[in-house]
CSV table of C-alpha atoms in Angstrom, one decimal:
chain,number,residue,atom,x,y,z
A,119,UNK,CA,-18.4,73.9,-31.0
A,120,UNK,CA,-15.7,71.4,-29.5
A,121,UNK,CA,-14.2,68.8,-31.3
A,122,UNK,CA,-13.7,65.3,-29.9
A,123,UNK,CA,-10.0,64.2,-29.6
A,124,UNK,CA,-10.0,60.4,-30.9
A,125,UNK,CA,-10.1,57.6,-28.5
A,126,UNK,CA,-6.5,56.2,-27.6
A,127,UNK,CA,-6.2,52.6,-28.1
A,128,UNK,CA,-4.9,50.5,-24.7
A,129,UNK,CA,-1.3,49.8,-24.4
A,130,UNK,CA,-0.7,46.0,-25.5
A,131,UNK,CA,2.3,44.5,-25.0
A,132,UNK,CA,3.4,42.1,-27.1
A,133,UNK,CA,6.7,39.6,-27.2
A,134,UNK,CA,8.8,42.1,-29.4
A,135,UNK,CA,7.5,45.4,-27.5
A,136,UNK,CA,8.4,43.2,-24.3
A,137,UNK,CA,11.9,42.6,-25.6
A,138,UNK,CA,12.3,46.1,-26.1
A,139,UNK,CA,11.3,47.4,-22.9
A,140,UNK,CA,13.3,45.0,-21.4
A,141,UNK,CA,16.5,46.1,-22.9
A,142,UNK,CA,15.8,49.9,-22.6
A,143,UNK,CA,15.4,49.3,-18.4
A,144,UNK,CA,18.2,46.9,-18.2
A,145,UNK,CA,20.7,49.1,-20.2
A,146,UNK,CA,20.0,52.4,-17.7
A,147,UNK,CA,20.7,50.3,-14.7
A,148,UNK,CA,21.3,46.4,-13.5
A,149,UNK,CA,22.6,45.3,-17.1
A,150,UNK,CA,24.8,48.4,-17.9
A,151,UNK,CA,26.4,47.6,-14.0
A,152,UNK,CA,26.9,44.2,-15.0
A,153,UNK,CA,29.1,45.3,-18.2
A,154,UNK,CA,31.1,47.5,-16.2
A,155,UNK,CA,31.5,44.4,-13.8
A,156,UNK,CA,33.0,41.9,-16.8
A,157,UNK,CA,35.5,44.7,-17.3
A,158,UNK,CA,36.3,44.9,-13.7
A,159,UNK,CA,36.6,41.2,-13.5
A,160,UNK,CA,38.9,41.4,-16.5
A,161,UNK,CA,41.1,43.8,-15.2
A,162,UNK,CA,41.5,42.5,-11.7
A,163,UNK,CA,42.2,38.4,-13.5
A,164,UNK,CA,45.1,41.0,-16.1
A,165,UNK,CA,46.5,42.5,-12.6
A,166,UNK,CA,49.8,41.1,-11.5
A,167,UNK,CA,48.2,40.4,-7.4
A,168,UNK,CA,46.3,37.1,-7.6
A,169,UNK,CA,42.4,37.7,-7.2
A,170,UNK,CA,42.4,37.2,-2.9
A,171,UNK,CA,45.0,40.0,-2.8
A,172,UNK,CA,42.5,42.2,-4.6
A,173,UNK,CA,39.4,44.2,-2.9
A,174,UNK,CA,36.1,44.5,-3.9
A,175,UNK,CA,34.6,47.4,-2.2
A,176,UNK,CA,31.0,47.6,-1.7
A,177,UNK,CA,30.0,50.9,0.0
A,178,UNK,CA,33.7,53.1,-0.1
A,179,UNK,CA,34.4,56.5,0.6
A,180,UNK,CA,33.7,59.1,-2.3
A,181,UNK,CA,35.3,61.6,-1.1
A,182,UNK,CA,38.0,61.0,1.7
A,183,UNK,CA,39.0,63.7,4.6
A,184,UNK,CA,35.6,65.5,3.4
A,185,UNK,CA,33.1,64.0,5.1
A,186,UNK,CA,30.2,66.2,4.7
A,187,UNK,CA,31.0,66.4,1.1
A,188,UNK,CA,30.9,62.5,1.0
A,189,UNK,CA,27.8,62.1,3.0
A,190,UNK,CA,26.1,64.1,0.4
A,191,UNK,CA,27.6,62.1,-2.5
A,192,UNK,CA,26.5,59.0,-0.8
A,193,UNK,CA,23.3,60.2,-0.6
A,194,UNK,CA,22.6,61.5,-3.8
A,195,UNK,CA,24.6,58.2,-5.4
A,196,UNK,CA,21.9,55.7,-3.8
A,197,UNK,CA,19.1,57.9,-5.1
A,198,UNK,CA,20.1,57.9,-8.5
A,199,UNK,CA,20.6,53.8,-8.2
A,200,UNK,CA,17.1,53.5,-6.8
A,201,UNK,CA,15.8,55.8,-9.7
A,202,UNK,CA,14.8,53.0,-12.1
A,203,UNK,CA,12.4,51.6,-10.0
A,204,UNK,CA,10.7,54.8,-10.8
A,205,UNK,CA,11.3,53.1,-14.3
A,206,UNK,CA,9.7,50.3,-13.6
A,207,UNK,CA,6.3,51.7,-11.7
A,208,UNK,CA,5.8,54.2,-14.7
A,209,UNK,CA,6.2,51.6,-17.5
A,210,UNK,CA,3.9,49.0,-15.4
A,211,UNK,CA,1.2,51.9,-14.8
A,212,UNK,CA,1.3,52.2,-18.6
A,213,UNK,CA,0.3,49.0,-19.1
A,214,UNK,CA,-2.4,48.8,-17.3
A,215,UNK,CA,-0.8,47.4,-14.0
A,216,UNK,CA,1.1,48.6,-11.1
A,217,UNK,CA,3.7,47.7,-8.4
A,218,UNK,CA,0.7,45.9,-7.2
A,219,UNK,CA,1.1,43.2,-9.9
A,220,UNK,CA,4.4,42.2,-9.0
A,221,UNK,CA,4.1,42.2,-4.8
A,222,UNK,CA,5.1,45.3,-3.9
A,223,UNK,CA,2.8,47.0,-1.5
A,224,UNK,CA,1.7,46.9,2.0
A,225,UNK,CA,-1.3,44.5,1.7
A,226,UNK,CA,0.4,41.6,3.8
A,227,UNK,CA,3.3,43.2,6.2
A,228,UNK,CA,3.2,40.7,8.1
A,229,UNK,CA,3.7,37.4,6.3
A,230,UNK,CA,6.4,39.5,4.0
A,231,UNK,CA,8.5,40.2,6.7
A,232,UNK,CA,8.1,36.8,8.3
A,233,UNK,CA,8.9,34.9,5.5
A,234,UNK,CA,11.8,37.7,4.4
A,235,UNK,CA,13.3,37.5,7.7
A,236,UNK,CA,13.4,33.6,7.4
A,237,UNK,CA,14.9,33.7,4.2
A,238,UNK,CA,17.8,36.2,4.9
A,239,UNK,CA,18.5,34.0,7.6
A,240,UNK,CA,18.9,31.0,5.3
A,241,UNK,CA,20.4,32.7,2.7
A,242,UNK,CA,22.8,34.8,4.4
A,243,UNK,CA,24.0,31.9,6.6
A,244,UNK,CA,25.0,29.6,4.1
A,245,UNK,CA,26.0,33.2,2.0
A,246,UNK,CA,29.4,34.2,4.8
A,247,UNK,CA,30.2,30.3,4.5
A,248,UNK,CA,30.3,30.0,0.5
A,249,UNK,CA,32.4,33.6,0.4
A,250,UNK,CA,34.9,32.3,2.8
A,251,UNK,CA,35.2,29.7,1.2
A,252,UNK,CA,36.1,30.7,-2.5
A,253,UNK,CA,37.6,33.4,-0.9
A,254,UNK,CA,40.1,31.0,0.5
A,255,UNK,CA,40.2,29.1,-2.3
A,256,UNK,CA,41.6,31.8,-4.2
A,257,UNK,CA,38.5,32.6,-7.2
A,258,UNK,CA,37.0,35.6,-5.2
A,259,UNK,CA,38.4,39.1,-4.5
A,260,UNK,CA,38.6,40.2,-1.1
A,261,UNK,CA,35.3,41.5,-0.5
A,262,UNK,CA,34.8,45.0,1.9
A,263,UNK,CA,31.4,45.7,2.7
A,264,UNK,CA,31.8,49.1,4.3
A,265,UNK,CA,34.9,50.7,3.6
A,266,UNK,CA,33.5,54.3,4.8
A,267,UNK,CA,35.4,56.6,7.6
A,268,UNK,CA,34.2,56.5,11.4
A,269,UNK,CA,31.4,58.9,11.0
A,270,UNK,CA,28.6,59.5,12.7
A,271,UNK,CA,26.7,59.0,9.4
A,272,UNK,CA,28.6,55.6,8.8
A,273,UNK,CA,26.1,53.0,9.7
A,274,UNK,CA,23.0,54.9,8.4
A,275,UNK,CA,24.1,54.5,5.2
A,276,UNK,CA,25.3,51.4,4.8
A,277,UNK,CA,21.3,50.4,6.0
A,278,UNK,CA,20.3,53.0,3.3
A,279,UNK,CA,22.6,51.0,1.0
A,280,UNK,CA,21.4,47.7,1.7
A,281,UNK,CA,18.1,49.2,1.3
A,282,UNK,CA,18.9,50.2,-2.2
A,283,UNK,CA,20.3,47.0,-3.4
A,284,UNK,CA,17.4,45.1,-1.8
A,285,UNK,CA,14.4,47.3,-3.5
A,286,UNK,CA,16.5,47.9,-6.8
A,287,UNK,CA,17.3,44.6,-7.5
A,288,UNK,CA,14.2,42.6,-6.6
A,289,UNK,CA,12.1,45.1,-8.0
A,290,UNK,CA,13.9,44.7,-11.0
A,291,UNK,CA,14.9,41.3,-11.2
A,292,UNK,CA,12.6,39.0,-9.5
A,293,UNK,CA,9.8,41.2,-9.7
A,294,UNK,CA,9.7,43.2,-12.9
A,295,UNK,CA,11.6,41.3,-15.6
A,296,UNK,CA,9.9,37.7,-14.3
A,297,UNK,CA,6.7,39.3,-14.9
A,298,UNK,CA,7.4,40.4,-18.5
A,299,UNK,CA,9.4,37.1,-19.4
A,300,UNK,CA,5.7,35.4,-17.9
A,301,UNK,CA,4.1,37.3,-20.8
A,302,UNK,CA,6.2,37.2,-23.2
A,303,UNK,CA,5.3,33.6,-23.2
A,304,UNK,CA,8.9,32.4,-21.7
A,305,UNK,CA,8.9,28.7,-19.5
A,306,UNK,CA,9.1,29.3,-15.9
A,307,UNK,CA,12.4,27.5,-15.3
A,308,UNK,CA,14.1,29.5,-18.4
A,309,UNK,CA,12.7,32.3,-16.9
A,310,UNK,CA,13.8,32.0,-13.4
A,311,UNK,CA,17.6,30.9,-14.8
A,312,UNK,CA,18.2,33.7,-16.9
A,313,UNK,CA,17.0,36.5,-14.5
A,314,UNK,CA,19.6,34.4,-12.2
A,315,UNK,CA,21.8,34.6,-14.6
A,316,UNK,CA,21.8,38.6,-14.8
A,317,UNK,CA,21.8,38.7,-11.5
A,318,UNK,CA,25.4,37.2,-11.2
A,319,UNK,CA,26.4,38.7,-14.1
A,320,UNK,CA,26.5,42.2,-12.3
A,321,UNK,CA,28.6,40.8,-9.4
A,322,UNK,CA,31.2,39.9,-11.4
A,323,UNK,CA,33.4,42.6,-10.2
A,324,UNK,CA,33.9,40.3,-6.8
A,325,UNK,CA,35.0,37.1,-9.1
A,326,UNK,CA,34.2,34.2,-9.4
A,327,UNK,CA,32.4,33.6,-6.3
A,328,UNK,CA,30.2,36.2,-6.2
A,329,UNK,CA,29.0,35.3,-9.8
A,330,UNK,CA,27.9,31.7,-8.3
A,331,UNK,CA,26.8,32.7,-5.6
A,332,UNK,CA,24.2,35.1,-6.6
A,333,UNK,CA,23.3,32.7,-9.5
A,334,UNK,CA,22.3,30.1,-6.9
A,335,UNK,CA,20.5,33.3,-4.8
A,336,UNK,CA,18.8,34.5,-8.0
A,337,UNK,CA,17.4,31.0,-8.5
A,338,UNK,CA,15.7,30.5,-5.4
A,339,UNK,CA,14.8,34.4,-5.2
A,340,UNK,CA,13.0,33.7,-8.3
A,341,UNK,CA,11.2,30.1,-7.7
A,342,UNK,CA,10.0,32.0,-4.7
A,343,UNK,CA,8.8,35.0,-6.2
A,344,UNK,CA,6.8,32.3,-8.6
A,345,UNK,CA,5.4,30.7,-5.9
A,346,UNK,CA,4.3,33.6,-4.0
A,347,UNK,CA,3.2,35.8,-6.3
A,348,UNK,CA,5.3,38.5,-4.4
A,349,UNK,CA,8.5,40.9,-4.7
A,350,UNK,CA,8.0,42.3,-0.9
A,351,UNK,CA,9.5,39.3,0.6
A,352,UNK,CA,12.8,39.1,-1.2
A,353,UNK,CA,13.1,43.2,-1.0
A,354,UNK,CA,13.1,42.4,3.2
A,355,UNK,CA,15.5,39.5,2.3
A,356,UNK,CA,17.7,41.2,0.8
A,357,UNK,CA,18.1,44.2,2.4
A,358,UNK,CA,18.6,42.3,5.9
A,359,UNK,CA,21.2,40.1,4.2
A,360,UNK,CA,22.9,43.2,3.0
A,361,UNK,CA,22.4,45.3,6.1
A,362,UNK,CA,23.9,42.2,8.8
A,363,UNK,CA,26.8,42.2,5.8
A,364,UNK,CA,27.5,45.9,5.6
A,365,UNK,CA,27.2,46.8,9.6
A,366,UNK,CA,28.8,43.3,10.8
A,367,UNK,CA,32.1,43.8,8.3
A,368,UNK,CA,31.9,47.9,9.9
A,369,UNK,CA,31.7,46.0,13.3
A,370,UNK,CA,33.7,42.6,13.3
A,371,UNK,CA,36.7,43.7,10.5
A,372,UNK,CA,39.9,43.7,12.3
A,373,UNK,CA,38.6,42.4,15.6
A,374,UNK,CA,37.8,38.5,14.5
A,375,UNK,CA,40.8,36.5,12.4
A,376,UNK,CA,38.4,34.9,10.3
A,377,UNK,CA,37.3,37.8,8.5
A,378,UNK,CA,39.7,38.9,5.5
């Protein structure tokens, strides 16, 4: 004779369970980064060189004069950034949803890379024009998108890192943490301005400029992702804005003046 195991009761969610999971996938990735960024930021304001005459390096070599060595470590260090997106599709799934729920699929290709091409453009434009800017005004580091040797794996993984920070953060931010705030019961304005919030907060390291900066980006990234319904979009966005950033500075720096 075989006994019945008791029926499990669905997962609900509730404001203070929501809290929770929020803290426990913020602290293993975006929100532990943006800590170490404040201390960066501290250090580099404490450091006799003004903040221009400091560099913020994006995608740098890990292990110089060894290049397989440090193709490898590159590689393994973008799959362990990516890895709480895993995170995020395991605790949705346990919930009853999936990476459905916040627009990330396949189901309109398409439209997402129409209106994520249109928005890199926008974004990225006015992006180059605000960094030179503070950059010039003297509240930004020097910022080096690709600072890796001439390689044959160079620009492959600066697309592969543009692609991380595109499907890690808009996963995560606009996607992911929206959605909980939504039903935790959170306003969608006070929603949309603290996920913008985080978001600068881990791009500290660059100064002052890049906290703004992303502020303003996480604030339209996140009305968007409101209005659409959809992650997908802002993933493309973002990792065209990155990947123009990261090949352009391998391409342009040293051969145009107006590039620090």
């Amino acid at each position: 004779m075989t006994t019945q195991s008791p029926a499990v009761p669905p997962l609900t969610l509730g404001p203070r369970l929501i809290r929770a999971e929020i803290l426990v996938v913020f602290s293993v990735s975006l929100g532990a980064s943006a800590l170490v960024a404040l201390v960066r930021l501290i250090g580099a304001l404490t450091a006799p060189r003004e903040l221009k005459g400091q560099q913020a390096v994006l995608v740098g070599s890990l292990a110089p004069g060894r290049p397989w060595l440090d193709l490898t470590l590159q590689l393994v260090g973008i799959a362990i950034n990516v890895a709480p997106v895993g995170l995020v599709a395991y605790l949705l799934v346990r919930s009853g949803e999936s990476m459905r729920s916040i627009g990330v699929d396949l189901r309109e290709p398409r439209r997402d890379l129409v209106r994520g091409a249109l928005l890199a453009a926008a974004i990225g434009g006015t992006g180059l024009a605000f960094y030179l800017a503070v950059y010039a005004a003297g509240i930004n580091l020097n910022v080096v998108a690709g600072g890796l040797p001439e390689v044959w794996w160079r620009i492959p993984v600066l697309l592969l890192a543009a692609a991380q920070n595109g499907v890690l953060e808009e996963v995560l931010v606009s996607g992911y943490l929206l959605r909980r705030l939504e039903q935790a019961g959170w306003a969608p304005w006070r929603s949309v301005v603290v996920a913008a919030l985080l978001r600068g907060s881990y791009h500290l390291y660059q100064g002052f400029g890049g906290f703004v900066g992303n502020v303003v980006m996480g604030l339209v990234f996140g009305r968007l992702y409101q209005r659409w319904g959809r992650a997908m979009p802002l993933v493309i966005a973002h990792t065209l804005i990155d990947a123009v950033a990261f090949a352009g500075y391998a391409a342009l720096h040293g051969r145009v003046s107006w590039l620090p």
